XYZ file of C-alpha atoms in Angstrom:
639
model
C -117.398 132.128 -1.769
C -115.838 129.996 -4.530
C -112.841 132.307 -4.820
C -112.242 132.138 -1.063
C -112.314 128.349 -1.237
C -109.725 128.355 -4.006
C -107.510 130.666 -1.980
C -107.684 128.382 1.059
C -107.025 125.265 -1.016
C -104.030 126.869 -2.709
C -102.443 127.542 0.682
C -102.632 123.917 1.749
C -99.591 121.637 1.587
C -101.674 118.796 0.151
C -105.129 118.853 -1.434
C -106.738 116.338 0.955
C -106.789 115.582 4.663
C -106.693 117.720 7.816
C -104.062 120.451 8.041
C -103.421 122.628 11.094
C -103.371 126.341 10.256
C -100.727 128.775 11.505
C -103.431 131.175 12.652
C -105.175 128.443 14.608
C -107.848 125.944 13.699
C -107.724 123.156 11.132
C -108.657 123.046 7.472
C -110.374 119.823 6.388
C -110.824 118.640 2.818
C -112.232 115.304 1.672
C -113.561 113.770 -1.538
C -116.997 112.256 -0.918
C -119.084 112.426 -4.146
C -121.575 109.864 -2.774
C -122.691 112.368 -0.153
C -124.806 115.516 -0.031
C -123.444 116.720 3.302
C -120.232 116.040 5.237
C -119.704 116.873 8.908
C -116.531 116.860 11.007
C -117.098 115.285 14.424
C -114.446 116.331 16.946
C -113.963 113.769 19.689
C -115.307 115.201 22.929
C -116.488 118.425 21.267
C -119.250 117.437 18.850
C -122.684 118.899 19.500
C -125.542 116.420 19.689
C -129.232 116.383 18.856
C -130.909 113.353 20.337
C -128.757 110.338 19.484
C -126.938 112.077 16.633
C -123.657 113.968 16.780
C -123.997 117.091 14.669
C -120.425 118.252 14.122
C -119.163 121.048 11.873
C -120.515 120.997 8.333
C -118.049 121.344 5.481
C -118.836 123.345 2.355
C -119.389 121.491 -0.925
C -117.016 122.167 -3.825
C -117.136 120.925 -7.393
C -116.291 117.317 -8.279
C -117.495 115.918 -4.966
C -115.036 117.637 -2.626
C -116.034 119.148 0.719
C -113.857 121.535 2.708
C -113.810 124.068 5.492
C -112.055 125.455 8.551
C -112.907 124.247 12.038
C -111.704 126.842 14.537
C -111.948 124.733 17.704
C -109.735 121.974 16.271
C -105.952 121.855 16.419
C -102.839 119.678 16.649
C -103.810 116.400 18.311
C -107.568 116.770 17.766
C -109.286 113.474 17.016
C -112.111 113.469 14.515
C -114.363 111.447 12.225
C -116.608 112.267 9.264
C -120.397 111.873 9.317
C -122.565 111.998 6.196
C -126.016 113.340 5.347
C -128.568 112.259 7.965
C -126.761 109.079 8.999
C -125.591 108.270 12.523
C -122.476 106.296 11.538
C -119.146 108.085 11.198
C -115.840 107.157 9.587
C -112.132 108.006 9.775
C -110.527 110.291 7.197
C -109.279 108.430 4.061
C -106.249 110.774 4.157
C -105.788 110.576 7.935
C -102.274 111.464 9.079
C -102.507 109.195 12.139
C -104.860 106.555 13.542
C -103.903 106.278 17.239
C -106.476 103.540 17.885
C -106.123 101.751 14.561
C -107.999 101.925 11.254
C -111.442 101.728 12.848
C -110.791 104.485 15.387
C -110.799 108.261 15.024
C -108.286 110.153 12.916
C -105.882 112.597 14.542
C -104.724 115.998 13.338
C -100.932 116.034 12.961
C -98.945 119.219 12.391
C -95.692 118.237 10.647
C -94.458 121.813 10.300
C -93.044 121.972 13.826
C -90.663 119.000 13.557
C -87.035 120.136 14.138
C -85.326 118.652 11.077
C -81.503 118.761 10.986
C -80.996 117.419 7.443
C -81.210 120.681 5.540
C -78.015 119.910 3.614
C -79.067 116.374 2.648
C -78.893 116.148 -1.177
C -81.027 113.035 -1.603
C -79.878 109.863 -3.358
C -79.247 108.567 -6.851
C -79.385 104.929 -7.883
C -75.767 104.308 -8.762
C -73.585 103.405 -5.808
C -76.404 102.257 -3.541
C -76.429 99.213 -1.272
C -80.022 98.590 -0.171
C -81.166 97.133 3.138
C -84.788 95.938 3.322
C -86.275 96.144 6.793
C -89.557 95.505 8.589
C -89.758 97.854 11.558
C -91.961 95.514 13.602
C -89.383 92.704 13.562
C -86.127 94.616 13.130
C -85.846 94.875 16.919
C -87.392 93.151 19.923
C -89.374 96.320 20.678
C -90.578 96.704 17.081
C -90.533 100.520 17.111
C -88.941 103.404 15.227
C -87.050 104.461 18.342
C -85.541 101.016 18.846
C -84.622 100.689 15.160
C -82.957 104.103 15.189
C -80.358 102.879 17.701
C -79.028 100.313 15.207
C -78.592 102.715 12.281
C -74.908 103.413 13.059
C -74.174 99.681 12.706
C -75.739 99.632 9.241
C -73.885 102.752 8.124
C -70.606 101.304 9.358
C -71.333 98.032 7.545
C -71.586 99.846 4.214
C -75.349 100.113 3.722
C -76.367 103.313 1.925
C -80.137 103.051 1.423
C -82.805 101.697 3.779
C -85.948 100.268 2.198
C -88.702 100.175 4.828
C -91.583 97.765 4.312
C -95.063 99.413 4.179
C -96.181 101.408 7.204
C -99.621 102.680 6.138
C -101.890 101.706 9.028
C -103.549 98.304 8.931
C -105.805 96.266 11.149
C -104.489 94.116 13.992
C -101.464 94.013 16.270
C -98.925 92.874 13.672
C -98.547 92.346 9.943
C -96.321 92.879 6.937
C -98.102 96.102 5.971
C -99.187 95.156 2.449
C -102.860 95.222 3.465
C -102.810 98.829 4.586
C -106.011 100.882 4.538
C -104.785 104.292 5.763
C -102.025 105.151 3.325
C -101.200 108.546 4.880
C -101.098 107.297 8.485
C -97.871 105.660 9.710
C -99.086 102.723 11.748
C -99.445 103.367 15.462
C -97.767 99.989 16.085
C -94.282 101.433 15.515
C -94.732 104.793 17.243
C -95.869 108.274 16.295
C -95.385 110.086 12.974
C -92.657 112.180 14.619
C -90.891 108.968 15.669
C -90.734 108.076 11.959
C -89.355 111.545 11.202
C -86.659 111.130 13.865
C -85.696 107.823 12.269
C -85.279 109.480 8.857
C -83.454 112.501 10.290
C -80.984 110.261 12.121
C -80.461 108.105 9.033
C -79.616 111.168 6.964
C -77.167 112.340 9.618
C -75.362 109.008 9.206
C -75.343 109.189 5.405
C -78.185 106.695 4.958
C -81.016 107.324 2.521
C -84.519 106.036 3.334
C -87.215 104.928 0.914
C -90.636 103.512 1.747
C -92.336 100.477 0.240
C -95.809 101.595 -0.863
C -98.813 99.626 -2.098
C -100.689 101.412 -4.873
C -102.422 98.373 -6.382
C -105.017 97.466 -3.720
C -106.252 98.184 -0.203
C -106.588 95.768 2.687
C -110.005 94.287 3.541
C -110.343 95.318 7.207
C -110.901 98.949 8.150
C -111.295 100.013 4.525
C -114.061 102.630 4.436
C -113.302 104.248 1.084
C -116.543 103.014 -0.478
C -118.447 105.077 2.088
C -116.938 108.174 0.480
C -116.961 107.090 -3.178
C -117.529 103.917 -5.154
C -115.120 105.217 -7.775
C -111.949 104.391 -5.843
C -112.200 100.873 -7.259
C -112.958 99.178 -10.564
C -113.967 95.700 -11.695
C -112.493 96.232 -15.169
C -109.182 94.717 -14.000
C -108.272 91.897 -11.659
C -105.604 91.690 -8.964
C -104.602 88.834 -6.683
C -105.674 90.826 -3.618
C -109.128 92.259 -4.353
C -110.517 95.165 -6.343
C -108.129 97.095 -8.566
C -107.698 100.849 -8.122
C -109.561 103.042 -10.600
C -106.834 105.083 -12.286
C -108.412 105.459 -15.721
C -112.197 105.117 -15.445
C -115.035 107.470 -14.631
C -114.240 109.934 -11.811
C -110.651 108.680 -11.665
C -109.187 112.201 -11.441
C -109.591 112.531 -7.650
C -108.370 108.948 -7.229
C -105.179 109.798 -9.097
C -104.841 112.937 -6.977
C -105.162 110.827 -3.813
C -102.225 108.592 -4.741
C -100.041 111.349 -6.175
C -100.631 113.316 -2.970
C -99.605 110.266 -0.959
C -96.280 110.044 -2.784
C -95.694 113.784 -2.287
C -96.625 113.440 1.394
C -94.007 110.808 2.162
C -91.218 112.571 0.302
C -91.926 116.048 1.689
C -93.364 115.705 5.192
C -91.092 112.764 6.074
C -88.106 113.749 3.881
C -88.046 110.267 2.349
C -85.672 109.713 -0.542
C -88.150 107.932 -2.768
C -90.415 104.932 -2.929
C -90.331 101.225 -3.661
C -93.605 100.524 -5.482
C -95.177 97.123 -4.895
C -96.456 94.883 -7.720
C -96.518 97.511 -10.471
C -97.955 94.942 -12.891
C -101.232 95.278 -10.943
C -101.379 99.074 -11.251
C -103.683 99.310 -14.278
C -104.000 102.496 -16.280
C -104.725 102.821 -20.004
C -104.945 106.609 -19.987
C -102.564 108.762 -22.016
C -100.463 109.578 -18.936
C -99.735 106.420 -16.957
C -100.281 107.081 -13.246
C -96.756 106.148 -12.137
C -95.221 108.384 -14.786
C -97.384 111.331 -13.732
C -96.744 110.616 -10.052
C -92.971 110.357 -10.340
C -92.699 113.465 -12.499
C -94.817 115.457 -10.044
C -92.945 114.254 -6.960
C -89.541 114.974 -8.504
C -90.584 118.526 -9.321
C -91.894 119.145 -5.808
C -88.741 117.712 -4.176
C -86.214 119.435 -6.476
C -83.306 119.967 -6.183
C -83.218 116.987 -3.800
C -82.636 113.737 -5.757
C -85.095 110.861 -5.332
C -85.173 107.216 -6.432
C -88.194 105.125 -7.407
C -87.827 101.349 -7.442
C -90.473 99.030 -8.818
C -91.424 95.434 -8.258
C -92.571 94.091 -11.616
C -93.018 90.365 -12.070
C -93.298 90.507 -15.922
C -89.953 92.371 -16.090
C -91.171 95.258 -18.245
C -88.074 97.314 -18.924
C -90.179 100.215 -20.176
C -90.846 101.134 -16.557
C -87.259 102.292 -16.127
C -86.842 104.102 -19.394
C -87.044 107.907 -19.181
C -90.299 109.572 -20.274
C -88.544 111.192 -23.262
C -87.791 107.653 -24.494
C -91.393 106.536 -24.031
C -90.814 105.062 -20.563
C -92.344 105.709 -17.167
C -89.376 107.138 -15.293
C -88.627 104.633 -12.531
C -84.982 104.269 -11.511
C -84.737 100.522 -10.868
C -86.556 97.192 -10.770
C -86.238 94.195 -8.491
C -84.546 91.331 -10.340
C -86.303 88.047 -9.563
C -84.276 86.234 -12.223
C -81.038 86.701 -10.305
C -82.689 85.525 -7.109
C -84.269 82.457 -8.687
C -81.134 81.186 -10.414
C -79.049 81.893 -7.302
C -81.437 79.974 -5.033
C -81.518 76.996 -7.380
C -77.723 77.042 -7.512
C -77.542 77.139 -3.717
C -80.228 74.573 -2.890
C -80.487 72.367 -5.982
C -84.275 72.664 -5.935
C -86.176 74.208 -8.841
C -89.798 73.428 -8.088
C -92.731 75.836 -8.335
C -91.866 79.271 -9.661
C -88.185 78.293 -9.682
C -88.846 75.623 -12.319
C -87.732 77.777 -15.267
C -84.290 78.350 -13.749
C -81.449 75.835 -13.583
C -78.931 77.630 -11.381
C -76.103 76.656 -13.720
C -72.901 78.568 -14.366
C -74.114 80.069 -17.644
C -77.279 81.443 -16.037
C -75.263 83.204 -13.364
C -72.923 84.678 -15.986
C -75.864 85.888 -18.075
C -77.584 87.407 -15.053
C -74.348 89.211 -14.201
C -73.996 90.546 -17.741
C -77.581 91.282 -18.769
C -79.652 91.620 -15.586
C -82.812 89.771 -16.587
C -82.509 86.213 -17.885
C -85.923 86.238 -19.515
C -86.105 88.976 -22.126
C -88.978 87.743 -24.245
C -88.467 83.964 -24.241
C -91.350 81.635 -23.515
C -91.769 81.140 -19.778
C -93.313 77.737 -19.205
C -94.397 78.404 -15.639
C -96.695 81.210 -16.806
C -97.371 79.731 -20.249
C -96.399 82.967 -22.018
C -93.339 85.002 -23.004
C -91.726 86.946 -20.162
C -89.376 89.870 -19.869
C -87.990 92.507 -22.189
C -84.675 93.458 -23.761
C -82.065 95.099 -21.519
C -79.364 95.957 -24.065
C -77.805 99.308 -23.238
C -79.438 99.568 -19.813
C -77.164 100.625 -16.958
C -76.666 97.672 -14.568
C -77.463 99.771 -11.494
C -81.158 99.661 -12.450
C -81.334 95.975 -11.515
C -81.786 95.347 -7.797
C -80.240 91.935 -7.067
C -80.865 89.907 -3.937
C -80.663 86.367 -2.637
C -83.222 87.067 0.085
C -86.187 89.367 0.567
C -89.342 89.328 2.674
C -91.405 87.379 0.111
C -88.807 84.830 -0.865
C -87.848 83.836 2.672
C -91.468 83.509 3.719
C -92.508 81.454 0.688
C -91.750 78.229 2.520
C -93.112 76.249 5.433
C -90.559 77.402 7.983
C -89.511 80.817 6.643
C -85.864 79.800 6.820
C -83.121 82.084 5.594
C -80.950 80.978 2.697
C -77.829 80.339 4.798
C -79.818 77.619 6.588
C -80.709 75.936 3.289
C -77.279 75.588 1.721
C -73.627 74.831 2.409
C -71.738 77.621 4.275
C -69.111 77.800 1.536
C -71.729 78.185 -1.169
C -73.446 80.891 0.843
C -70.206 82.859 1.191
C -69.458 82.474 -2.530
C -72.935 83.623 -3.603
C -72.745 86.548 -1.190
C -69.546 87.614 -2.920
C -71.233 87.437 -6.311
C -74.202 89.445 -5.047
C -72.080 92.207 -3.532
C -69.451 92.564 -6.263
C -71.576 92.534 -9.419
C -72.336 95.841 -11.185
C -76.039 95.579 -10.308
C -77.433 97.181 -7.136
C -77.336 94.682 -4.246
C -80.012 94.396 -1.572
C -79.771 92.644 1.783
C -82.694 91.635 3.974
C -82.547 92.556 7.650
C -80.228 90.267 9.597
C -78.729 88.744 6.462
C -75.463 90.523 7.148
C -74.870 88.501 10.322
C -76.679 85.265 9.368
C -79.578 85.895 11.756
C -81.097 82.684 13.069
C -84.650 84.030 13.198
C -86.980 82.977 10.379
C -89.185 85.397 8.475
C -92.651 83.936 8.071
C -95.856 85.410 6.764
C -97.773 86.905 9.678
C -101.024 88.862 9.841
C -103.157 89.463 12.917
C -106.630 88.513 11.677
C -109.895 87.546 13.307
C -110.958 83.895 13.182
C -112.878 83.812 9.883
C -110.318 85.906 8.007
C -107.420 84.068 9.672
C -108.722 80.770 8.296
C -108.964 82.280 4.809
C -105.446 83.710 5.066
C -104.011 80.342 6.097
C -105.863 78.598 3.280
C -104.599 81.202 0.807
C -101.019 80.683 1.914
C -101.336 76.900 1.640
C -102.924 77.177 -1.799
C -100.100 79.439 -2.973
C -97.383 77.218 -1.555
C -98.935 74.106 -3.089
C -97.148 75.052 -6.330
C -94.068 73.583 -4.647
C -94.233 69.798 -4.782
C -92.558 69.477 -1.394
C -95.282 71.647 0.161
C -97.961 69.149 -0.844
C -96.656 66.824 1.835
C -99.208 66.879 4.659
C -96.447 66.761 7.272
C -94.857 69.929 5.916
C -98.214 71.701 5.721
C -98.913 70.875 9.342
C -95.714 72.534 10.581
C -96.271 75.787 8.681
C -96.330 78.689 11.118
C -99.826 80.032 11.737
C -99.970 83.580 10.260
C -102.404 84.878 12.896
C -100.529 83.438 15.895
C -98.599 86.142 17.804
C -95.863 83.549 18.364
C -95.189 83.546 14.616
C -94.649 87.288 14.666
C -92.455 87.220 17.766
C -90.133 84.480 16.501
C -89.387 86.587 13.405
C -87.795 89.391 15.434
C -84.066 89.476 14.882
C -81.555 89.342 17.719
C -78.873 91.985 17.187
C -76.532 90.336 19.687
C -75.884 87.794 16.926
C -74.004 90.525 15.069
C -71.126 89.788 17.456
C -71.804 86.087 17.935
C -71.802 85.539 14.150
C -68.836 87.807 13.591
C -67.533 85.778 10.638
C -70.700 86.376 8.618
C -70.775 90.036 9.605
C -67.118 90.469 8.641
C -67.755 88.743 5.305
C -70.369 91.342 4.380
C -68.349 94.236 5.772
C -65.224 93.323 3.788
C -67.129 92.728 0.566
C -68.959 96.034 0.825
C -65.660 97.792 1.484
C -64.182 96.117 -1.597
C -67.209 97.153 -3.653
C -66.953 100.706 -2.379
C -63.187 101.228 -2.514
C -61.834 99.021 -5.291
C -61.165 101.111 -8.380
C -62.736 98.496 -10.688
C -65.761 97.180 -8.789
C -66.895 100.627 -7.686
C -67.455 101.657 -11.319
C -70.376 99.195 -11.777
C -69.465 98.645 -15.437
C -71.064 95.589 -16.992
C -69.459 96.516 -20.313
C -66.078 95.798 -18.679
C -67.213 92.314 -17.676
C -66.988 89.054 -19.621
C -67.674 85.548 -18.414
C -66.855 81.959 -19.252
C -68.071 78.581 -18.009
C -65.269 76.476 -16.547
C -67.417 73.546 -15.370
C -71.165 72.945 -14.849
C -71.015 74.742 -11.490
C -67.914 76.875 -11.988
C -67.300 80.064 -13.940
C -65.063 83.072 -14.210
C -65.905 86.759 -14.599
C -63.163 88.973 -16.022
C -63.335 92.749 -15.583
C -61.200 94.589 -18.135
C -60.978 97.843 -16.201
C -59.097 99.868 -18.804
C -56.856 102.285 -16.901
C -58.228 100.987 -13.596
C -56.720 97.538 -14.052
C -58.216 94.051 -14.363
C -60.058 91.875 -11.872
C -60.838 88.174 -12.014
C -63.715 86.658 -10.031
C -63.634 82.860 -9.935
C -66.724 81.146 -8.557
C -67.015 77.394 -7.995
C -70.249 76.119 -6.444
C -69.307 72.494 -7.086
C -66.434 70.242 -6.102
C -62.788 71.346 -6.266
C -61.311 71.379 -9.768
C -57.859 71.202 -11.296
C -57.991 72.754 -14.758
C -55.257 71.207 -16.850
C -55.302 72.240 -19.586
C -57.012 75.617 -19.111
C -57.768 76.892 -22.634
C -59.806 79.899 -21.503
C -58.392 83.329 -22.453
C -60.222 85.112 -19.611
C -57.948 83.303 -17.163
C -54.809 84.779 -18.687
C -53.204 87.562 -16.609
C -52.227 90.861 -18.212
C -48.761 90.916 -19.855
C -45.819 90.640 -17.478
C -48.166 89.980 -14.548
C -49.438 87.187 -12.401
C -52.684 86.842 -10.485
C -52.633 87.544 -6.759
C -55.491 86.817 -4.359
C -57.258 90.068 -3.496
C -60.110 88.486 -1.538
C -61.341 84.962 -0.833
C -64.541 83.532 0.612
C -62.349 80.814 2.131
C -60.630 83.312 4.416
C -60.466 81.661 7.827
C -61.908 84.811 9.433
C -65.198 84.058 7.657
C -65.174 80.394 8.657
C -63.448 79.207 5.486
C -60.745 76.596 5.141
C -58.001 78.787 3.718
C -57.019 79.630 0.128
C -54.062 78.035 -1.659
C -52.477 79.511 -4.773
C -54.987 79.169 -7.629
C -52.691 79.756 -10.608
C -49.694 77.467 -10.352
C -47.291 76.717 -13.187
C -49.006 73.436 -14.014
C -52.749 73.859 -13.243
C -55.511 76.256 -12.357
C -56.924 75.140 -9.004
C -60.523 76.052 -8.211
C -61.489 75.310 -4.601
C -64.976 73.915 -4.173
C -67.821 75.991 -2.762
C -65.778 79.161 -2.969
C -65.337 82.515 -4.672
C -61.937 84.120 -5.098
C -61.129 87.611 -6.383
C -57.784 88.045 -8.129
C -55.876 91.171 -9.128
C -52.794 91.358 -11.383
C -49.371 91.907 -9.894
C -46.398 92.877 -12.014
C -43.668 90.283 -12.275
C -40.305 91.628 -11.267
C -37.658 90.088 -13.491
C -34.058 90.124 -12.364
C -31.564 91.133 -15.036
């Protein structure tokens, strides 16, 4: 009997969950070490005895697993698990779909029949990517995969190469960000079916767009979380997170827990053909074992997906560079990290406000130069906001590993109104900072609608019942109280209510603004074309780049492109300047050349006021609130 079980398990695609069999029937496997007996209850088919549904009993294995084939189940069957002699039943922790939400029955999904057309898709690598973060529920008015799919050609034409989809593991309620998911294998029913998600990915690949999924491996949401009914060892109190119990990756009985999460990563990249993962809050994924869970996970997933290339991007508030070093160098094998330092200094430069967690950034010219050159600004210095050193050394690290942004879901929402950055600063400054973001060697990321200056806000929203809704609102207010301006009672009163459906609906972006705000859209399109096609910028070489401060809010970046030529990026976020004298060698053109304007944020097509000649015979003129890209042009001398 044991050998037969091993044979059946070996033929499964994944070690847990319900899998339809080619010969008919479904094989179920679940980890439930708390229980003596586990029964599968098929909706509408379970036998009863008195008030109790009997179901089909699974066979016990070692280490708390139960498994077995149920012949009268198949694709689309809905089921729950019942334990021992209890009457209550629960959804599958590895459910592939929850059509009625986390508290309803699980549904058998057969992914093997989906007609994929991306057989030649090679996957993605980090260098050369332009990331686009999107929340499916607010990306369109309909808030579905099918509606989002229709806009993919616009993103491909814009110059986006990699879509980063916010979490989709099913969660309670009618709307939410997805970071409180409880069914990590079940794409939420709110956006459509699992096959709708597959169609989205297949279409993206056909257009040359990669797709990665934001996953949460540091905690589970509070509502609809039934894991403790199966095992108390999913969680541990040996570590603390900001969102509840930490996941048990290194304690007693942690082996099946690790298998659960590794299987989840394999599931997304194989059954949905995803090109990798963005891993949320890695600093709260605790593991002191010899093989750190993310390292083991990434290595395993890469081997399963080979030869297709995958990327793994981490969010890591402490800026631990070891995460992106290869395993052979003692690292954990991620490909990139979000760069909060660039965001923070850019926002301070744009708005002039450095309260709360922005207080350790000044937004000055030197900070922006250093962020351009080195990625992280904090590489071990004392960080007063956290009262401890922060960051790690980045010398020798390829710049593409730093994901730069001036907006993302968190940063827009961390305010009373959820306003986008173009609403909080001068239009000229916004255009200039957009140029810096999209031309630097680091990997740029845009947030949905940023490319056409969408008017819709992006607030925190979560459909919660009354008691939890009150706690969520209080938690948001407590968090935002770090900002002095948010302590004003008037501001606190206007904060959008997270549980109000109106908050969710007003965050949906209006794609007709892509045409109405054509200047903003053209700005992003032209910059991404320059990044993609220019022989210097496309190389993403920070070792070619040097910077100098020209004034408190003005600086120059010089790219010495060797055989590719030179480029000069002049950025002035302050008032217009006339540099006379101009004793800065980076401003000097190559021999027998002069600087010509290659691109300007003051182009009238973007809403700018026009660009005069910067390098006259007498002075260097730096227009205020502008960025200008210059290329050398040979001087023709008449004999």
